Coordinates of C-alpha atoms in Angstrom, one line a residue:
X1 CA 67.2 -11.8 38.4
X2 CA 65.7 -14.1 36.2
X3 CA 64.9 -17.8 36.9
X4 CA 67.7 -19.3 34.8
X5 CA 70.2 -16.5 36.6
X6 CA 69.1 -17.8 40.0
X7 CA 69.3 -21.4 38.6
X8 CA 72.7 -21.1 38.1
X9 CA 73.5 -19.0 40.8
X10 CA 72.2 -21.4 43.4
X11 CA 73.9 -24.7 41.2
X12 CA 77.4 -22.8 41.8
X13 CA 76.9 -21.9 45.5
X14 CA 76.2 -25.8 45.6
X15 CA 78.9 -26.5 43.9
X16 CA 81.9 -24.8 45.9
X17 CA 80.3 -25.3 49.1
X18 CA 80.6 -29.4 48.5
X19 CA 83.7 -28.9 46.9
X20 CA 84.9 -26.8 50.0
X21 CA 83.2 -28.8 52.7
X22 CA 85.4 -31.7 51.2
X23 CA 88.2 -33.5 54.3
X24 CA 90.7 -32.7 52.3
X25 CA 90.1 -29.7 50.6
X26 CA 92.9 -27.7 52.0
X27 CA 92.8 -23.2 52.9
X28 CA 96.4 -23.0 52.0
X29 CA 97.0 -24.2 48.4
X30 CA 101.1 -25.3 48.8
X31 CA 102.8 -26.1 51.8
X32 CA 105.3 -23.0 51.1
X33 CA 101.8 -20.7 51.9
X34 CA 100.8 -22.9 54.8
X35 CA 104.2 -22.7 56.1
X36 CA 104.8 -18.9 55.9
X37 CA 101.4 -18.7 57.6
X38 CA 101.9 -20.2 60.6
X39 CA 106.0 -19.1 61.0
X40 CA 105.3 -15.4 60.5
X41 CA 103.3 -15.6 63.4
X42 CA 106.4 -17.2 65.4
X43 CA 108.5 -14.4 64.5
X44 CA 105.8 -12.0 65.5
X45 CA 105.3 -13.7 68.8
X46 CA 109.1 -13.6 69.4
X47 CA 109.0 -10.2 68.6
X48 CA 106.3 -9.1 71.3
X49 CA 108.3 -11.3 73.5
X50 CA 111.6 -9.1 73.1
X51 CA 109.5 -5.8 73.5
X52 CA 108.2 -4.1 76.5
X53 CA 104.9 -4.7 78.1
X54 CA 102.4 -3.4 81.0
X55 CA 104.6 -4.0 84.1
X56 CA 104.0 -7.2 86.2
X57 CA 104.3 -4.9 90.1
X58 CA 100.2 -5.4 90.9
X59 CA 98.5 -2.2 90.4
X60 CA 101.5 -0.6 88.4
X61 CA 100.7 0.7 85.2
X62 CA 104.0 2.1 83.5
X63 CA 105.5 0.2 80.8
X64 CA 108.4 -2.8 81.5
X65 CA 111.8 -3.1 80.6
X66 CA 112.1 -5.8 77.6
X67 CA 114.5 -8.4 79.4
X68 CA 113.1 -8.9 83.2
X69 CA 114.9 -12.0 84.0
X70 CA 113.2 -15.3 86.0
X71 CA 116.4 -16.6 86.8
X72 CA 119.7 -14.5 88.1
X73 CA 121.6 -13.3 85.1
X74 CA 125.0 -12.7 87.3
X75 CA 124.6 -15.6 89.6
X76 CA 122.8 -19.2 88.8
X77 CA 123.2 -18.6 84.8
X78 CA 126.4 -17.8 84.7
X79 CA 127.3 -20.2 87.4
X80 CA 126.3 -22.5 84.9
X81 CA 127.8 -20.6 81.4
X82 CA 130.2 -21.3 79.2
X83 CA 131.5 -18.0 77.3
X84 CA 128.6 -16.4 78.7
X85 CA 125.6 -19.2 77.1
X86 CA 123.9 -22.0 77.9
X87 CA 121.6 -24.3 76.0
X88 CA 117.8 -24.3 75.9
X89 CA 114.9 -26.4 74.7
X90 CA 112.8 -24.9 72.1
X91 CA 110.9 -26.1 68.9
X92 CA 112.3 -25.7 65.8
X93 CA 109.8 -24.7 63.4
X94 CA 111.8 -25.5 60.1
X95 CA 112.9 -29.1 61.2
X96 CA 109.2 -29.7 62.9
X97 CA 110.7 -31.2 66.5
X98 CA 112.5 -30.3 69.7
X99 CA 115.8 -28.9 69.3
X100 CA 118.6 -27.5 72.1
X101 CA 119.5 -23.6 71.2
X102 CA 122.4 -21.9 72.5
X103 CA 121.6 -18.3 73.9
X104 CA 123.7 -15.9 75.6
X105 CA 122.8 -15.0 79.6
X106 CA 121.4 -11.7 78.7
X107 CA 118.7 -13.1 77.3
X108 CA 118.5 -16.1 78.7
X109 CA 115.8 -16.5 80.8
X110 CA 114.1 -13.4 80.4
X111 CA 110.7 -11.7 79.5
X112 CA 109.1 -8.4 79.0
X113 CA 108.2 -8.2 82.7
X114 CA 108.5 -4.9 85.4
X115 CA 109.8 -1.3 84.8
X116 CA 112.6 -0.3 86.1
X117 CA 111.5 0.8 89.7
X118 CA 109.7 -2.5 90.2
X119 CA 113.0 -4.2 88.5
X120 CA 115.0 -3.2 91.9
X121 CA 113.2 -4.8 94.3
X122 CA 115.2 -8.2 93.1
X123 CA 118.6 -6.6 93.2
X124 CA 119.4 -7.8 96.6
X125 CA 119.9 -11.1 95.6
X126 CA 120.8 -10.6 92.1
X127 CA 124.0 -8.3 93.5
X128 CA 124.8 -11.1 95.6
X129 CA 124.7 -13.4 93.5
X130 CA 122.9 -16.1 96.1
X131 CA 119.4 -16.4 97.5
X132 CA 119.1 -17.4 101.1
X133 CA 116.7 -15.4 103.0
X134 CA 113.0 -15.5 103.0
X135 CA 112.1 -12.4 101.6
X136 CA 114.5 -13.2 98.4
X137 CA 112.8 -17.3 98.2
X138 CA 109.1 -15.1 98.0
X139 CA 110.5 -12.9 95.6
X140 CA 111.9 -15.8 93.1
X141 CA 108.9 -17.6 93.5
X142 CA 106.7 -14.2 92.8
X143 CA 108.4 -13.4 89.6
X144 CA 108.2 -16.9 88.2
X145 CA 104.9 -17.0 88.5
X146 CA 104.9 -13.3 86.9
X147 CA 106.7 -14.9 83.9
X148 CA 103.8 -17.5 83.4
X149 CA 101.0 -15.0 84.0
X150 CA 103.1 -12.9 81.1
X151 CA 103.9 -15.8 78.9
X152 CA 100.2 -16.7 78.5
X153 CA 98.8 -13.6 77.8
X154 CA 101.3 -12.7 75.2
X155 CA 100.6 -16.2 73.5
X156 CA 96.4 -15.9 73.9
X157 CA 96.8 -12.3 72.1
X158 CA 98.1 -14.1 69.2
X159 CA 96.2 -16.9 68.9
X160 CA 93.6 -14.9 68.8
X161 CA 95.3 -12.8 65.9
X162 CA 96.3 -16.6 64.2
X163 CA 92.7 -17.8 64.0
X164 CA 91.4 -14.4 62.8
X165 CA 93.9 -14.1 60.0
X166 CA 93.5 -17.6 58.8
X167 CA 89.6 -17.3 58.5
X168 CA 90.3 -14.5 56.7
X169 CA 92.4 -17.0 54.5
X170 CA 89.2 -19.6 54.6
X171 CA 87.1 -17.0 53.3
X172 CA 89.8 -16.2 50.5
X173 CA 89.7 -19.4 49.8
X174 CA 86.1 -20.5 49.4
X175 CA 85.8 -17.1 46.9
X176 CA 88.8 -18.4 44.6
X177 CA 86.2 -21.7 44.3
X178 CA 83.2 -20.0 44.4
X179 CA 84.7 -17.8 41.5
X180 CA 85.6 -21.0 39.3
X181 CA 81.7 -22.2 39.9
X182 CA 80.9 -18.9 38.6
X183 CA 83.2 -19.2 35.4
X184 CA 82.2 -22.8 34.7
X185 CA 78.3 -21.5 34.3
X186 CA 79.1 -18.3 32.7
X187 CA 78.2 -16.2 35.5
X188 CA 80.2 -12.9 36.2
X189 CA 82.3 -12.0 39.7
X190 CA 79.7 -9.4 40.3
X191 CA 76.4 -12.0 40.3
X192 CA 76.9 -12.1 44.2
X193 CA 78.2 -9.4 46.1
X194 CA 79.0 -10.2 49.2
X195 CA 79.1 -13.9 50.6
X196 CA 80.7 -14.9 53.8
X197 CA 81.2 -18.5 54.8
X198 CA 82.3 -19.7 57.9
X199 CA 83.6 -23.6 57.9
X200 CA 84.7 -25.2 61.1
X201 CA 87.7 -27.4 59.9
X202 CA 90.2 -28.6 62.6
X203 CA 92.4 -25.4 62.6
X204 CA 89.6 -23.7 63.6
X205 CA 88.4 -26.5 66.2
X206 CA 92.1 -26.3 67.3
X207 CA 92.4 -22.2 67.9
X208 CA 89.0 -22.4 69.9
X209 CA 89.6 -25.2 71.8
X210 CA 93.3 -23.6 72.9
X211 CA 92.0 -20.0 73.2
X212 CA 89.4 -21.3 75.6
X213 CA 91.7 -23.2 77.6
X214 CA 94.2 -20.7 77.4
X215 CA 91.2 -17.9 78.7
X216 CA 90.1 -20.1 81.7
X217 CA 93.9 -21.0 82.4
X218 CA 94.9 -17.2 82.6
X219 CA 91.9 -16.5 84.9
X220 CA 93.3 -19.1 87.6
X221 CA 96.6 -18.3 87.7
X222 CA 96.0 -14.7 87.9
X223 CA 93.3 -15.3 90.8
X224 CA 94.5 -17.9 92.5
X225 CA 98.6 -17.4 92.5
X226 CA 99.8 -14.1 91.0
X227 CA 97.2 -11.8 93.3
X228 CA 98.0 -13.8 96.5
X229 CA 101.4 -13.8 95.4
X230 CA 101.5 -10.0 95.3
X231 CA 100.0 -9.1 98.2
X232 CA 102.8 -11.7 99.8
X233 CA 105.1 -9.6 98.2
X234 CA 103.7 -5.9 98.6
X235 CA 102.3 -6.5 102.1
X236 CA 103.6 -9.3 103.4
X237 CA 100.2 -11.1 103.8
X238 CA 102.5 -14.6 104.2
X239 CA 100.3 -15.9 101.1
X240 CA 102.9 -17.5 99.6
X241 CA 104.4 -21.1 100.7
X242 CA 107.2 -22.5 100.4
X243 CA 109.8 -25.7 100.9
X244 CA 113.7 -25.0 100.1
X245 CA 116.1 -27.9 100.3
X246 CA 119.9 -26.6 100.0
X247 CA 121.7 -29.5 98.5
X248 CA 125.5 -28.7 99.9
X249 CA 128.2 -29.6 97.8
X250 CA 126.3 -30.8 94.8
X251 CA 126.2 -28.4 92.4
X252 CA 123.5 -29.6 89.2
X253 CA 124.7 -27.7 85.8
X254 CA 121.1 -26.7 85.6
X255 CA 118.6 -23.5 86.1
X256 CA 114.8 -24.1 86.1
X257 CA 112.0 -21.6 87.0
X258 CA 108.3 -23.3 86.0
X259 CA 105.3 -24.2 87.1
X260 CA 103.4 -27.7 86.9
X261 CA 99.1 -28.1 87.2
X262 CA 97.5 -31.3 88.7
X263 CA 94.0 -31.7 89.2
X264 CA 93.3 -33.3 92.9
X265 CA 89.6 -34.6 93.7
X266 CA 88.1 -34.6 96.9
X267 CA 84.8 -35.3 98.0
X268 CA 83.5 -35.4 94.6
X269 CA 85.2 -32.3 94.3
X270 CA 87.8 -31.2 91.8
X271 CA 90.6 -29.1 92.4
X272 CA 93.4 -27.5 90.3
X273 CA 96.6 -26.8 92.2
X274 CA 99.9 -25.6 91.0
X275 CA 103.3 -26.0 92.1
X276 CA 106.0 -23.9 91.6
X277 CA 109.6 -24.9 91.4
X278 CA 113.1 -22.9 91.2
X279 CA 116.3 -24.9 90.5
X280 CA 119.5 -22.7 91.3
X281 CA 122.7 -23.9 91.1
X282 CA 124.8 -21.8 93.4
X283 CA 128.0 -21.5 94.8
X284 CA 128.3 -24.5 97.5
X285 CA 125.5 -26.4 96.1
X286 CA 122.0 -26.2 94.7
X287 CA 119.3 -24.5 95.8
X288 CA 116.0 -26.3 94.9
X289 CA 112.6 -24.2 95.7
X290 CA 108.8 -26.1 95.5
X291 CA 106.3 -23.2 96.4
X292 CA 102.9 -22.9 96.6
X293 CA 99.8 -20.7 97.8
X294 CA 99.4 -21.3 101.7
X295 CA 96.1 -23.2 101.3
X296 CA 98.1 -26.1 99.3
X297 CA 100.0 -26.3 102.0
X298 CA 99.2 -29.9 102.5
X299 CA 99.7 -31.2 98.9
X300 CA 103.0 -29.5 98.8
X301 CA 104.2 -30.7 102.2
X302 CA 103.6 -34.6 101.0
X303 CA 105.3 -33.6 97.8
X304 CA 108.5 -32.5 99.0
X305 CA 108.5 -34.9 102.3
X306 CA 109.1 -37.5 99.3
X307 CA 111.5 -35.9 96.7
X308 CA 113.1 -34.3 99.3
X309 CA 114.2 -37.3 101.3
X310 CA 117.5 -37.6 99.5
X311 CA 119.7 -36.2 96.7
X312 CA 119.1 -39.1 94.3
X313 CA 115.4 -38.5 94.9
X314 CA 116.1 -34.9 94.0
X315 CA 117.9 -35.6 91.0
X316 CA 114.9 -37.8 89.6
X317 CA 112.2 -35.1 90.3
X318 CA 114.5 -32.7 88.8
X319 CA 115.2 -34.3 85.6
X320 CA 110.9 -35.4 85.4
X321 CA 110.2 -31.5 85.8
X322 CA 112.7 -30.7 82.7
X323 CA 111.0 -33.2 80.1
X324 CA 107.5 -33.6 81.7
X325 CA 106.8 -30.2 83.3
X326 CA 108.4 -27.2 81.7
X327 CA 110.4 -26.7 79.3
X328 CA 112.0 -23.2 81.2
X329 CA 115.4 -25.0 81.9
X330 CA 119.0 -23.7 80.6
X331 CA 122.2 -26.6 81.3
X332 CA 125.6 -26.2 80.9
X333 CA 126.6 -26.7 77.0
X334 CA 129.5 -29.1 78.3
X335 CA 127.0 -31.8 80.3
X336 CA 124.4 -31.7 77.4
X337 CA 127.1 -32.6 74.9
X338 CA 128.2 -35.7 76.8
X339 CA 125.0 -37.0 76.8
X340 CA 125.2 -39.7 73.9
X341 CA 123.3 -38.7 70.3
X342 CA 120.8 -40.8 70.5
X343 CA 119.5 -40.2 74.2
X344 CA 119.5 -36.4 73.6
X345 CA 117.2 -36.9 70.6
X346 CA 114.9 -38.8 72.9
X347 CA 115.2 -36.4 76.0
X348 CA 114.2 -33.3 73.4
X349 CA 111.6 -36.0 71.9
X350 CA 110.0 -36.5 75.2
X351 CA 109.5 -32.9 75.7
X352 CA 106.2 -32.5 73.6
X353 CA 104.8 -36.2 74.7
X354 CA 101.6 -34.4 77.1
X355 CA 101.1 -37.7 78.5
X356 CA 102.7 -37.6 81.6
X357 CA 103.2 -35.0 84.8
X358 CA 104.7 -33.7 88.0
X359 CA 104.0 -36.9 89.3
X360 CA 105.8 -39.2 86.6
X361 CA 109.2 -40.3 87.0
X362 CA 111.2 -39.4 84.2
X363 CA 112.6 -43.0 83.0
X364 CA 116.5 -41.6 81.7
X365 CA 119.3 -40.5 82.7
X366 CA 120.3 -36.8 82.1
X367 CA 123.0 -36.3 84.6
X368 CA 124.7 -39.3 84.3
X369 CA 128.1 -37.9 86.3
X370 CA 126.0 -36.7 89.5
X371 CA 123.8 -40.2 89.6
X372 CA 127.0 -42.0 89.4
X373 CA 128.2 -39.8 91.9
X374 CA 125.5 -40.2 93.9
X375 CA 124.9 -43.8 93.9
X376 CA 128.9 -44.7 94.8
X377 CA 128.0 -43.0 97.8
X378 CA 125.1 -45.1 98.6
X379 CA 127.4 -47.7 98.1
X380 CA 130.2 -46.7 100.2
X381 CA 127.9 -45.8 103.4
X382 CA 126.7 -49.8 102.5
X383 CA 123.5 -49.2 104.7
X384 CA 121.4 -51.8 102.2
X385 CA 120.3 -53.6 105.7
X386 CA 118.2 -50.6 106.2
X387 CA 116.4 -50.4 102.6
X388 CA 113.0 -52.3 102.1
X389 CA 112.4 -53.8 98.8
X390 CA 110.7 -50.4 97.2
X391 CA 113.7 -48.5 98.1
X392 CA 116.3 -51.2 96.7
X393 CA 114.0 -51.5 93.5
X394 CA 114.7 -47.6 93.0
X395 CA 117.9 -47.7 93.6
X396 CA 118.8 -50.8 91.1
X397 CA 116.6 -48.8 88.5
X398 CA 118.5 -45.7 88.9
X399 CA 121.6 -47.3 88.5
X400 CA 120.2 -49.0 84.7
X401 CA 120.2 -46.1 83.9
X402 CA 123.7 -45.6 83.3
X403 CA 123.8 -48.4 81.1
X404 CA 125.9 -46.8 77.8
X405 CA 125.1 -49.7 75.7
X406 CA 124.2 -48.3 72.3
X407 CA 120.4 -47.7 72.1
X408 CA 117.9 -47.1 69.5
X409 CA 115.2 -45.5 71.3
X410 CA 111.6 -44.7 70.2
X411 CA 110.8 -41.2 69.3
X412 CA 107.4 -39.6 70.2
X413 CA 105.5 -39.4 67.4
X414 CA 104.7 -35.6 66.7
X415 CA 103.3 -35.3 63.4
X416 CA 99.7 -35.0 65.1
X417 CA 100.8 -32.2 66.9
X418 CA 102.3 -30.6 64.1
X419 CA 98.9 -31.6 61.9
X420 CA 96.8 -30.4 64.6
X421 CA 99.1 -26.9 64.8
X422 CA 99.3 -26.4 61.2
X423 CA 103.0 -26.9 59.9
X424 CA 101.8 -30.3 57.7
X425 CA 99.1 -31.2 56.2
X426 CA 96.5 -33.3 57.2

């Protein structure tokens, strides 16, 4: 190569790496190309969530049946059904926020998660529609757990795929400029054969940063709850703990099965803990589960000593779990649709806002009939000579909450989120 080649050579390479450095230089070139981008891989995700997987049964190796469900398909969801569907939170990628979907009980709930032998072992309770005993409270606590464990993995595998495929897209990219540099000087496609280029840009920052987290998250859960929980489960090792509060006569139109993370320090010591809860509307009431691994027992016990003191209580940590927790809760269409317009917008809003925790009191009202219901007979047993001030605080703000007066109500703000994910542009 002669000097004035190499000259030129080096003033393009110059050239469309500054113009490709650039904040706003963008990999996807319309908005139509960033958006198919990112939405195939939703559709590919909720393809490999609807298709069969290494069973979840420790030490098991055959294949799973596609629709394991978390939650009883013939007793708590359809307790709750209406022609055979309930309503679900889940983000709508074409409108870019939190929307309520409407999904039939076969599917509801469920995820590629144990063959068909390992399947049975829940068919005590699911044929009886009603979970009472121990060994069925271990079991509904092991296969939600199962569902997270499952869940993550399939959602790690492609992110992975995601951050691959769009540096493959960064390196299209910087060749399309690289190849203008080349045409502006003269020089031909074939004056540098092979050039890779590898940019850091905050996709990028964003896929490492979650696969990481994502990595290290799998880790713990699978260490420190599924394996404990299994051996509960396969040898009755008594590593699983649990408190179950029957709430008789109050049935809540809603199903829950998640898990919520909180960091506790001690001694200069941090530790990450994980609660699991189960909300099961059943026949004569509603069965709420909190569970835990037997060395938490502690943390759990002053948990559920205070939500557990009485139904309103209940109610509140309920409701917190479904917008600050997990998002793996199905209600009955009928009580979501009374819920006025604009408070439903700001209930699905509050979903995504990663501020708060299991430890946050949720601040609205989503069962407005049951509060009511709840607080006339607070009223009526007129023991308000007993209440401190705390208590009567609580009580007064739970009752604002039934205030109907029309509202405008400020939304969170997601278009970081959706920035930082990739649906808009920076």
């Amino acid at each position: 190569m002669d000097a004035e080649m190499e000259k030129k050579l080096n003033l393009a390479l110059d050239s469309a790496m500054e113009e490709f450095l650039e904040p706003n230089e963008e990999v996807f070139q319309s908005s139509s190309q960033r958006k198919k981008f990112f939405f195939e891989y939703t559709h590919k995700y909720d393809a490999m969530f609807d298709s069969s997987q290494k069973c979840m049964f420790l030490g098991c190796g055959k294949q799973s049946i596609p629709h394991s469900h978390t939650l009883q398909k013939n007793g708590t969801l359809k307790f709750i059904s209406q022609d055979n569907h309930v309503l679900h939170p889940s983000f709508n990628n074409r409108k870019g926020k939190m929307d309520i979907e409407r999904m039939g009980i076969n599917t509801a709930s469920s995820f590629p998660g144990f063959c068909s032998d390992h399947e049975s072992i829940f068919h005590t309770f699911e044929n009886t529609k009603e979970i009472h005993k121990d060994k069925d409270i271990r079991l509904q606590l092991f296969r939600t757990i199962c569902r997270e464990l499952q869940v993550k993995k399939m959602i790690l595998y492609h992110l992975i795929l995601q951050k691959n495929e769009y540096h493959s897209h960064q390196q299209s990219r910087f060749k399309e400029i690289l190849l203008k540099h080349l045409g502006e000087l003269d020089l031909e496609e074939n004056a540098i054969q092979k050039i890779n280029f590898h940019r850091v840009d905050d996709k990028l920052y964003y896929y490492k940063n979650e696969i990481n987290d994502l990595e290290n998250f799998i880790r713990f859960i699978r260490d420190k709850y599924y394996k404990p929980f299994s051996i509960d489960i396969q040898k009755g090792k008594d590593k699983i703990y649990y408190r179950a509060l029957n709430i008789q006569d109050l049935n809540i139109p809603v199903c829950l099965a998640g898990i919520g993370v909180f960091n506790k320090v001690e001694i200069n010591k941090t530790k990450k803990i994980i609660f699991v809860l189960n909300v099961i509307p059943q026949n004569k009431g509603t069965l709420v589960i909190l569970g835990t691994t037997k060395s938490n027992k502690k943390y759990l016990d002053k948990y559920a000593r205070y939500y557990f003191q009485d139904a309103l209580l209940t109610l509140v940590m309920i409701e917190s779990w479904m917008i600050y927790v997990s998002d793996h809760w199905f209600i009955k269409q009928s009580i979501w649709e009374v819920i006025p317009k604009e408070r439903r917008e700001k209930i699905l809003s509050d979903i995504l806002n990663l501020n708060y925790g299991l430890f946050d009191k949720y601040t609205l009202s989503i069962f407005d009939d049951i509060r009511r219901e709840i607080l006339k007979k607070i009223d009526q047993e007129n023991n308000w000579h007993d209440f401190n001030k705390e208590t009567i605080e609580f009580i007064q703000k739970e009752k604002n909450k039934l205030n109907h007066d029309p509202q405008i109500y400020d939304l969170y703000p997601v278009e970081d989120l959706l920035k930082t994910k990739g649906y808009v542009n920076n």
